[in-house]
Amino acid sequence: MSAASLTDAALAAEVAAEAGRLLLAIREEGHQGRALGDEGDRRANALILERLRAARPDDGFLSEESADDRKRLDFRRVWIIDPLDGTREYGEGRSDWAVHVALAIDGRPEVGAVALPALGLTLATDGAYAPIPAQSPPRMVVSRTRAPAEVTAIAGAIGAELIPMGSAGAKAMAVVRGEADIYFHAGGQYEWDNCAPAAVALAAGLHASRADGSPLVYNNADTRVPDLLFCRPELADHLLALIAAAGTAPA
């Protein structure tokens, strides 16, 4: 089957998985440190854009690793890409990094795939996801290096177990996979950091929103996303109330 005839979800999953395999191969080429991350970013980005543009030539594109000429703002359908989410983790030989391929339609995260290449997994919006109840105490994924004070404060308020982890995609997919219950981020990201994870999380029946409970909206002129909350749906109302009371949510 040609890529052009695939569904959007199948295309996202196929391209993310292919980019993941390329990144694993690049790791074996002998690059070190920052040079490894730069090489992975560049070549994975080129592969993803080549595949998507060939299959969906009438869509818009936004990638972390390509100049943004804002032409995408004229499109209803925009592919939002992070070819290597977690460059540090990738360069250190860790497994908590990801590839993000998402499609926003009219600003909504409708389609997405998050590949976790070092784990041999790709999670996509066309997957089958069984409901997973929250554990008690709940488990919250946090940055391994710089968890914001707002996040640790909310974790303390609910007595959450903290699980250090690398990239945004790895954290979000830990919730989808049942390894965690909450991913709350208040340190600022960009659209490519969370569009694919948001699409997969929503398809899996999770809560995914801004920290004030408003929807995550994509393909904006300003690509910054200041905060977000992914969690088991039964936890959402309580967490949003705590975040609002703490003054963490945007006014």
PDB file of C-alpha atoms in Angstrom:
ATOM      1  CA  MET A   1       0.000   0.000   0.000  1.00  0.00           C
ATOM      2  CA  SER A   2       1.380   3.420  -0.941  1.00  0.00           C
ATOM      3  CA  ALA A   3       1.869   6.019   1.762  1.00  0.00           C
ATOM      4  CA  ALA A   4      -0.616   8.312   0.031  1.00  0.00           C
ATOM      5  CA  SER A   5      -3.380   5.710   0.461  1.00  0.00           C
ATOM      6  CA  LEU A   6      -2.802   5.240   4.199  1.00  0.00           C
ATOM      7  CA  THR A   7      -5.087   6.816   6.756  1.00  0.00           C
ATOM      8  CA  ASP A   8      -3.613   9.844   8.494  1.00  0.00           C
ATOM      9  CA  ALA A   9      -3.115   7.832  11.692  1.00  0.00           C
ATOM     10  CA  ALA A  10      -1.432   4.947   9.892  1.00  0.00           C
ATOM     11  CA  LEU A  11       0.795   7.375   8.005  1.00  0.00           C
ATOM     12  CA  ALA A  12       1.823   9.146  11.223  1.00  0.00           C
ATOM     13  CA  ALA A  13       2.656   5.826  12.875  1.00  0.00           C
ATOM     14  CA  GLU A  14       4.598   4.496   9.891  1.00  0.00           C
ATOM     15  CA  VAL A  15       6.670   7.659   9.492  1.00  0.00           C
ATOM     16  CA  ALA A  16       7.378   8.010  13.234  1.00  0.00           C
ATOM     17  CA  ALA A  17       8.490   4.383  13.444  1.00  0.00           C
ATOM     18  CA  GLU A  18      10.721   4.741  10.368  1.00  0.00           C
ATOM     19  CA  ALA A  19      12.357   7.851  11.806  1.00  0.00           C
ATOM     20  CA  GLY A  20      12.893   5.956  15.050  1.00  0.00           C
ATOM     21  CA  ARG A  21      14.689   3.151  13.265  1.00  0.00           C
ATOM     22  CA  LEU A  22      16.899   5.703  11.523  1.00  0.00           C
ATOM     23  CA  LEU A  23      17.765   7.327  14.845  1.00  0.00           C
ATOM     24  CA  LEU A  24      18.751   3.966  16.325  1.00  0.00           C
ATOM     25  CA  ALA A  25      20.989   3.325  13.312  1.00  0.00           C
ATOM     26  CA  ILE A  26      22.612   6.762  13.639  1.00  0.00           C
ATOM     27  CA  ARG A  27      23.520   5.897  17.228  1.00  0.00           C
ATOM     28  CA  GLU A  28      25.705   3.112  15.866  1.00  0.00           C
ATOM     29  CA  GLU A  29      27.677   5.362  13.500  1.00  0.00           C
ATOM     30  CA  GLY A  30      30.143   6.612  16.097  1.00  0.00           C
ATOM     31  CA  HIS A  31      28.913  10.177  16.636  1.00  0.00           C
ATOM     32  CA  GLN A  32      29.407  11.470  20.171  1.00  0.00           C
ATOM     33  CA  GLY A  33      27.756  14.018  22.449  1.00  0.00           C
ATOM     34  CA  ARG A  34      26.062  16.976  20.835  1.00  0.00           C
ATOM     35  CA  ALA A  35      27.154  15.877  17.371  1.00  0.00           C
ATOM     36  CA  LEU A  36      25.054  12.725  17.777  1.00  0.00           C
ATOM     37  CA  GLY A  37      21.945  14.705  18.696  1.00  0.00           C
ATOM     38  CA  ASP A  38      22.486  17.191  15.871  1.00  0.00           C
ATOM     39  CA  GLU A  39      22.917  14.421  13.316  1.00  0.00           C
ATOM     40  CA  GLY A  40      19.836  12.601  14.585  1.00  0.00           C
ATOM     41  CA  ASP A  41      17.705  15.752  14.545  1.00  0.00           C
ATOM     42  CA  ARG A  42      18.774  16.699  11.036  1.00  0.00           C
ATOM     43  CA  ARG A  43      18.360  13.332   9.354  1.00  0.00           C
ATOM     44  CA  ALA A  44      15.163  12.310  11.145  1.00  0.00           C
ATOM     45  CA  ASN A  45      13.609  15.666  10.289  1.00  0.00           C
ATOM     46  CA  ALA A  46      14.542  15.301   6.623  1.00  0.00           C
ATOM     47  CA  LEU A  47      13.077  11.784   6.480  1.00  0.00           C
ATOM     48  CA  ILE A  48       9.799  12.754   8.146  1.00  0.00           C
ATOM     49  CA  LEU A  49       9.227  15.820   5.991  1.00  0.00           C
ATOM     50  CA  GLU A  50      10.094  13.936   2.806  1.00  0.00           C
ATOM     51  CA  ARG A  51       7.631  11.150   3.610  1.00  0.00           C
ATOM     52  CA  LEU A  52       4.805  13.430   4.707  1.00  0.00           C
ATOM     53  CA  ARG A  53       5.154  15.904   1.846  1.00  0.00           C
ATOM     54  CA  ALA A  54       5.099  13.064  -0.663  1.00  0.00           C
ATOM     55  CA  ALA A  55       1.970  11.547   0.884  1.00  0.00           C
ATOM     56  CA  ARG A  56       0.128  14.766   1.839  1.00  0.00           C
ATOM     57  CA  PRO A  57       1.355  17.524  -0.499  1.00  0.00           C
ATOM     58  CA  ASP A  58      -1.643  19.765   0.173  1.00  0.00           C
ATOM     59  CA  ASP A  59      -1.093  20.040   3.947  1.00  0.00           C
ATOM     60  CA  GLY A  60       0.908  22.509   6.031  1.00  0.00           C
ATOM     61  CA  PHE A  61       3.959  21.654   8.132  1.00  0.00           C
ATOM     62  CA  LEU A  62       5.562  22.818  11.378  1.00  0.00           C
ATOM     63  CA  SER A  63       8.731  21.165  12.654  1.00  0.00           C
ATOM     64  CA  GLU A  64      11.068  22.040  15.491  1.00  0.00           C
ATOM     65  CA  GLU A  65      14.029  21.532  13.163  1.00  0.00           C
ATOM     66  CA  SER A  66      12.818  23.590  10.173  1.00  0.00           C
ATOM     67  CA  ALA A  67      12.374  27.325   9.700  1.00  0.00           C
ATOM     68  CA  ASP A  68       8.789  28.431  10.268  1.00  0.00           C
ATOM     69  CA  ASP A  69       7.683  30.650   7.382  1.00  0.00           C
ATOM     70  CA  ARG A  70       4.122  30.927   8.815  1.00  0.00           C
ATOM     71  CA  LYS A  71       2.569  29.666   5.566  1.00  0.00           C
ATOM     72  CA  ARG A  72       1.096  26.890   7.689  1.00  0.00           C
ATOM     73  CA  LEU A  73      -1.344  29.425   9.180  1.00  0.00           C
ATOM     74  CA  ASP A  74      -3.263  29.355   5.906  1.00  0.00           C
ATOM     75  CA  PHE A  75      -3.911  25.576   6.190  1.00  0.00           C
ATOM     76  CA  ARG A  76      -6.663  23.726   8.056  1.00  0.00           C
ATOM     77  CA  ARG A  77      -4.498  20.582   8.206  1.00  0.00           C
ATOM     78  CA  VAL A  78      -1.000  21.018   9.610  1.00  0.00           C
ATOM     79  CA  TRP A  79       1.519  18.303  10.465  1.00  0.00           C
ATOM     80  CA  ILE A  80       3.403  19.174  13.657  1.00  0.00           C
ATOM     81  CA  ILE A  81       6.689  17.334  14.094  1.00  0.00           C
ATOM     82  CA  ASP A  82       9.427  16.812  16.634  1.00  0.00           C
ATOM     83  CA  PRO A  83      11.903  14.473  14.935  1.00  0.00           C
ATOM     84  CA  LEU A  84      13.817  13.844  18.172  1.00  0.00           C
ATOM     85  CA  ASP A  85      12.149  14.710  21.456  1.00  0.00           C
ATOM     86  CA  GLY A  86      14.743  14.266  24.177  1.00  0.00           C
ATOM     87  CA  THR A  87      18.026  14.973  22.409  1.00  0.00           C
ATOM     88  CA  ARG A  88      19.952  14.732  25.681  1.00  0.00           C
ATOM     89  CA  GLU A  89      18.511  11.329  26.532  1.00  0.00           C
ATOM     90  CA  TYR A  90      19.172  10.109  22.986  1.00  0.00           C
ATOM     91  CA  GLY A  91      22.789  11.251  23.154  1.00  0.00           C
ATOM     92  CA  GLU A  92      23.295   9.621  26.554  1.00  0.00           C
ATOM     93  CA  GLY A  93      22.115   6.223  25.334  1.00  0.00           C
ATOM     94  CA  ARG A  94      18.929   6.302  27.409  1.00  0.00           C
ATOM     95  CA  SER A  95      15.530   4.962  26.345  1.00  0.00           C
ATOM     96  CA  ASP A  96      13.286   7.892  27.406  1.00  0.00           C
ATOM     97  CA  TRP A  97      13.243   9.826  24.126  1.00  0.00           C
ATOM     98  CA  ALA A  98      10.678   9.892  21.340  1.00  0.00           C
ATOM     99  CA  VAL A  99       9.657  10.846  17.809  1.00  0.00           C
ATOM    100  CA  HIS A 100       6.487  12.936  17.414  1.00  0.00           C
ATOM    101  CA  VAL A 101       4.370  13.091  14.261  1.00  0.00           C
ATOM    102  CA  ALA A 102       0.976  14.792  14.623  1.00  0.00           C
ATOM    103  CA  LEU A 103      -1.754  16.283  12.468  1.00  0.00           C
ATOM    104  CA  ALA A 104      -3.723  19.251  13.796  1.00  0.00           C
ATOM    105  CA  ILE A 105      -6.998  19.960  12.006  1.00  0.00           C
ATOM    106  CA  ASP A 106      -8.559  23.363  12.656  1.00  0.00           C
ATOM    107  CA  GLY A 107      -6.255  23.623  15.659  1.00  0.00           C
ATOM    108  CA  ARG A 108      -7.287  20.335  17.253  1.00  0.00           C
ATOM    109  CA  PRO A 109      -4.791  17.500  17.879  1.00  0.00           C
ATOM    110  CA  GLU A 110      -6.763  15.008  15.791  1.00  0.00           C
ATOM    111  CA  VAL A 111      -4.089  12.523  14.713  1.00  0.00           C
ATOM    112  CA  GLY A 112      -0.745  11.580  16.139  1.00  0.00           C
ATOM    113  CA  ALA A 113       1.933   8.979  16.705  1.00  0.00           C
ATOM    114  CA  VAL A 114       4.668   8.876  19.324  1.00  0.00           C
ATOM    115  CA  ALA A 115       7.467   6.425  18.658  1.00  0.00           C
ATOM    116  CA  LEU A 116       9.606   5.210  21.556  1.00  0.00           C
ATOM    117  CA  PRO A 117      12.311   3.646  19.389  1.00  0.00           C
ATOM    118  CA  ALA A 118      14.586   2.398  22.159  1.00  0.00           C
ATOM    119  CA  LEU A 119      11.615   0.447  23.547  1.00  0.00           C
ATOM    120  CA  GLY A 120      10.471  -0.807  20.144  1.00  0.00           C
ATOM    121  CA  LEU A 121       7.067   0.874  20.542  1.00  0.00           C
ATOM    122  CA  THR A 122       4.920   3.276  18.547  1.00  0.00           C
ATOM    123  CA  LEU A 123       1.671   4.538  20.048  1.00  0.00           C
ATOM    124  CA  ALA A 124      -0.833   6.154  17.705  1.00  0.00           C
ATOM    125  CA  THR A 125      -4.350   7.511  17.663  1.00  0.00           C
ATOM    126  CA  ASP A 126      -5.690   4.433  15.877  1.00  0.00           C
ATOM    127  CA  GLY A 127      -4.515   2.118  18.662  1.00  0.00           C
ATOM    128  CA  ALA A 128      -6.747   0.120  21.007  1.00  0.00           C
ATOM    129  CA  TYR A 129      -6.472   1.415  24.553  1.00  0.00           C
ATOM    130  CA  ALA A 130      -8.142  -0.244  27.539  1.00  0.00           C
ATOM    131  CA  PRO A 131      -9.184   2.019  30.443  1.00  0.00           C
ATOM    132  CA  ILE A 132      -6.592   2.069  33.232  1.00  0.00           C
ATOM    133  CA  PRO A 133      -7.663   3.307  36.685  1.00  0.00           C
ATOM    134  CA  ALA A 134      -5.431   5.625  38.666  1.00  0.00           C
ATOM    135  CA  GLN A 135      -3.317   4.071  41.386  1.00  0.00           C
ATOM    136  CA  SER A 136      -3.324   5.234  44.983  1.00  0.00           C
ATOM    137  CA  PRO A 137      -1.174   7.110  45.672  1.00  0.00           C
ATOM    138  CA  PRO A 138      -1.062   8.441  42.120  1.00  0.00           C
ATOM    139  CA  ARG A 139       2.180   8.397  40.173  1.00  0.00           C
ATOM    140  CA  MET A 140       3.416  11.604  38.529  1.00  0.00           C
ATOM    141  CA  VAL A 141       6.155  11.801  35.912  1.00  0.00           C
ATOM    142  CA  VAL A 142       8.581  14.694  36.354  1.00  0.00           C
ATOM    143  CA  SER A 143      11.738  15.945  34.721  1.00  0.00           C
ATOM    144  CA  ARG A 144      14.881  14.064  35.669  1.00  0.00           C
ATOM    145  CA  THR A 145      16.844  17.312  35.843  1.00  0.00           C
ATOM    146  CA  ARG A 146      14.602  20.336  36.500  1.00  0.00           C
ATOM    147  CA  ALA A 147      11.091  19.635  37.794  1.00  0.00           C
ATOM    148  CA  PRO A 148       9.364  23.054  38.189  1.00  0.00           C
ATOM    149  CA  ALA A 149       8.391  24.051  41.722  1.00  0.00           C
ATOM    150  CA  GLU A 150       4.731  24.265  40.658  1.00  0.00           C
ATOM    151  CA  VAL A 151       4.791  20.625  39.654  1.00  0.00           C
ATOM    152  CA  THR A 152       6.428  19.357  42.830  1.00  0.00           C
ATOM    153  CA  ALA A 153       3.982  21.453  44.890  1.00  0.00           C
ATOM    154  CA  ILE A 154       0.974  19.768  43.267  1.00  0.00           C
ATOM    155  CA  ALA A 155       2.632  16.380  43.689  1.00  0.00           C
ATOM    156  CA  GLY A 156       3.075  17.097  47.380  1.00  0.00           C
ATOM    157  CA  ALA A 157      -0.528  18.201  47.757  1.00  0.00           C
ATOM    158  CA  ILE A 158      -1.838  14.852  46.517  1.00  0.00           C
ATOM    159  CA  GLY A 159       0.935  12.684  47.947  1.00  0.00           C
ATOM    160  CA  ALA A 160       2.002  11.550  44.495  1.00  0.00           C
ATOM    161  CA  GLU A 161       4.910   9.232  43.857  1.00  0.00           C
ATOM    162  CA  LEU A 162       7.382  11.037  41.602  1.00  0.00           C
ATOM    163  CA  ILE A 163       8.809   9.178  38.607  1.00  0.00           C
ATOM    164  CA  PRO A 164      11.778  10.991  36.993  1.00  0.00           C
ATOM    165  CA  MET A 165      11.798  10.730  33.211  1.00  0.00           C
ATOM    166  CA  GLY A 166      13.290  12.440  30.180  1.00  0.00           C
ATOM    167  CA  SER A 167      11.426  13.706  27.146  1.00  0.00           C
ATOM    168  CA  ALA A 168       7.884  15.096  27.048  1.00  0.00           C
ATOM    169  CA  GLY A 169       6.774  12.301  24.755  1.00  0.00           C
ATOM    170  CA  ALA A 170       8.193   9.631  27.039  1.00  0.00           C
ATOM    171  CA  LYS A 171       6.409  11.197  30.019  1.00  0.00           C
ATOM    172  CA  ALA A 172       3.057  11.448  28.238  1.00  0.00           C
ATOM    173  CA  MET A 173       3.278   7.902  26.914  1.00  0.00           C
ATOM    174  CA  ALA A 174       4.096   6.628  30.406  1.00  0.00           C
ATOM    175  CA  VAL A 175       0.594   7.787  31.353  1.00  0.00           C
ATOM    176  CA  VAL A 176      -0.951   6.231  28.235  1.00  0.00           C
ATOM    177  CA  ARG A 177       0.874   2.952  28.931  1.00  0.00           C
ATOM    178  CA  GLY A 178      -0.204   2.802  32.580  1.00  0.00           C
ATOM    179  CA  GLU A 179       3.223   3.429  34.080  1.00  0.00           C
ATOM    180  CA  ALA A 180       2.086   6.759  35.554  1.00  0.00           C
ATOM    181  CA  ASP A 181      -1.159   8.589  36.256  1.00  0.00           C
ATOM    182  CA  ILE A 182      -0.275  12.269  35.847  1.00  0.00           C
ATOM    183  CA  TYR A 183       1.913  14.437  33.638  1.00  0.00           C
ATOM    184  CA  PHE A 184       1.693  18.091  34.688  1.00  0.00           C
ATOM    185  CA  HIS A 185       4.085  20.559  33.080  1.00  0.00           C
ATOM    186  CA  ALA A 186       4.371  24.245  33.923  1.00  0.00           C
ATOM    187  CA  GLY A 187       7.821  25.100  32.608  1.00  0.00           C
ATOM    188  CA  GLY A 188       6.859  26.022  29.040  1.00  0.00           C
ATOM    189  CA  GLN A 189       7.023  23.966  25.874  1.00  0.00           C
ATOM    190  CA  TYR A 190       6.314  24.367  22.163  1.00  0.00           C
ATOM    191  CA  GLU A 191       3.621  22.851  19.996  1.00  0.00           C
ATOM    192  CA  TRP A 192       5.890  20.133  18.617  1.00  0.00           C
ATOM    193  CA  ASP A 193       6.663  19.000  22.166  1.00  0.00           C
ATOM    194  CA  ASN A 194       3.088  17.956  22.906  1.00  0.00           C
ATOM    195  CA  CYS A 195       0.792  17.859  19.852  1.00  0.00           C
ATOM    196  CA  ALA A 196       1.406  14.186  19.050  1.00  0.00           C
ATOM    197  CA  PRO A 197       1.342  13.184  22.739  1.00  0.00           C
ATOM    198  CA  ALA A 198      -1.937  15.101  23.209  1.00  0.00           C
ATOM    199  CA  ALA A 199      -3.523  13.379  20.219  1.00  0.00           C
ATOM    200  CA  VAL A 200      -2.538   9.923  21.477  1.00  0.00           C
ATOM    201  CA  ALA A 201      -3.547  10.699  25.068  1.00  0.00           C
ATOM    202  CA  LEU A 202      -6.996  11.896  24.000  1.00  0.00           C
ATOM    203  CA  ALA A 203      -7.467   8.848  21.780  1.00  0.00           C
ATOM    204  CA  ALA A 204      -6.591   6.680  24.791  1.00  0.00           C
ATOM    205  CA  GLY A 205      -9.353   8.307  26.837  1.00  0.00           C
ATOM    206  CA  LEU A 206      -7.100  10.460  29.020  1.00  0.00           C
ATOM    207  CA  HIS A 207      -7.648  14.037  30.071  1.00  0.00           C
ATOM    208  CA  ALA A 208      -5.379  16.416  28.109  1.00  0.00           C
ATOM    209  CA  SER A 209      -5.663  20.184  28.489  1.00  0.00           C
ATOM    210  CA  ARG A 210      -3.951  23.402  29.457  1.00  0.00           C
ATOM    211  CA  ALA A 211      -3.419  23.864  33.196  1.00  0.00           C
ATOM    212  CA  ASP A 212      -6.658  25.878  33.454  1.00  0.00           C
ATOM    213  CA  GLY A 213      -8.656  23.085  31.805  1.00  0.00           C
ATOM    214  CA  SER A 214      -8.986  24.819  28.444  1.00  0.00           C
ATOM    215  CA  PRO A 215      -8.299  22.813  25.272  1.00  0.00           C
ATOM    216  CA  LEU A 216      -4.847  22.514  23.791  1.00  0.00           C
ATOM    217  CA  VAL A 217      -4.960  24.428  20.490  1.00  0.00           C
ATOM    218  CA  TYR A 218      -2.345  24.058  17.763  1.00  0.00           C
ATOM    219  CA  ASN A 219      -1.064  25.809  14.646  1.00  0.00           C
ATOM    220  CA  ASN A 220      -0.918  29.187  16.365  1.00  0.00           C
ATOM    221  CA  ALA A 221       1.266  32.074  15.238  1.00  0.00           C
ATOM    222  CA  ASP A 222       2.991  31.842  18.631  1.00  0.00           C
ATOM    223  CA  THR A 223       4.003  28.205  19.020  1.00  0.00           C
ATOM    224  CA  ARG A 224       4.669  28.365  22.770  1.00  0.00           C
ATOM    225  CA  VAL A 225       2.579  26.166  25.105  1.00  0.00           C
ATOM    226  CA  PRO A 226       3.146  27.440  28.653  1.00  0.00           C
ATOM    227  CA  ASP A 227       1.594  24.519  30.550  1.00  0.00           C
ATOM    228  CA  LEU A 228      -0.397  21.311  30.210  1.00  0.00           C
ATOM    229  CA  LEU A 229      -2.017  18.504  32.153  1.00  0.00           C
ATOM    230  CA  PHE A 230      -2.340  14.883  31.013  1.00  0.00           C
ATOM    231  CA  CYS A 231      -3.918  12.524  33.523  1.00  0.00           C
ATOM    232  CA  ARG A 232      -6.415   9.781  34.221  1.00  0.00           C
ATOM    233  CA  PRO A 233      -9.851  11.352  33.702  1.00  0.00           C
ATOM    234  CA  GLU A 234     -11.019  10.647  37.247  1.00  0.00           C
ATOM    235  CA  LEU A 235      -8.168  12.793  38.607  1.00  0.00           C
ATOM    236  CA  ALA A 236      -8.685  15.800  36.342  1.00  0.00           C
ATOM    237  CA  ASP A 237     -11.207  17.888  38.301  1.00  0.00           C
ATOM    238  CA  HIS A 238      -9.269  17.627  41.561  1.00  0.00           C
ATOM    239  CA  LEU A 239      -5.945  18.395  39.907  1.00  0.00           C
ATOM    240  CA  LEU A 240      -7.331  21.383  38.005  1.00  0.00           C
ATOM    241  CA  ALA A 241      -8.809  22.769  41.219  1.00  0.00           C
ATOM    242  CA  LEU A 242      -5.477  22.378  43.033  1.00  0.00           C
ATOM    243  CA  ILE A 243      -3.597  24.022  40.166  1.00  0.00           C
ATOM    244  CA  ALA A 244      -6.036  26.959  40.137  1.00  0.00           C
ATOM    245  CA  ALA A 245      -5.828  27.350  43.920  1.00  0.00           C
ATOM    246  CA  ALA A 246      -2.044  27.349  43.730  1.00  0.00           C
ATOM    247  CA  GLY A 247      -2.120  30.119  41.148  1.00  0.00           C
ATOM    248  CA  THR A 248      -0.287  27.986  38.601  1.00  0.00           C
ATOM    249  CA  ALA A 249      -2.947  28.119  35.885  1.00  0.00           C
ATOM    250  CA  PRO A 250      -2.928  31.087  33.501  1.00  0.00           C
ATOM    251  CA  ALA A 251      -5.190  33.998  34.415  1.00  0.00           C
TER     252      ALA A 251
END
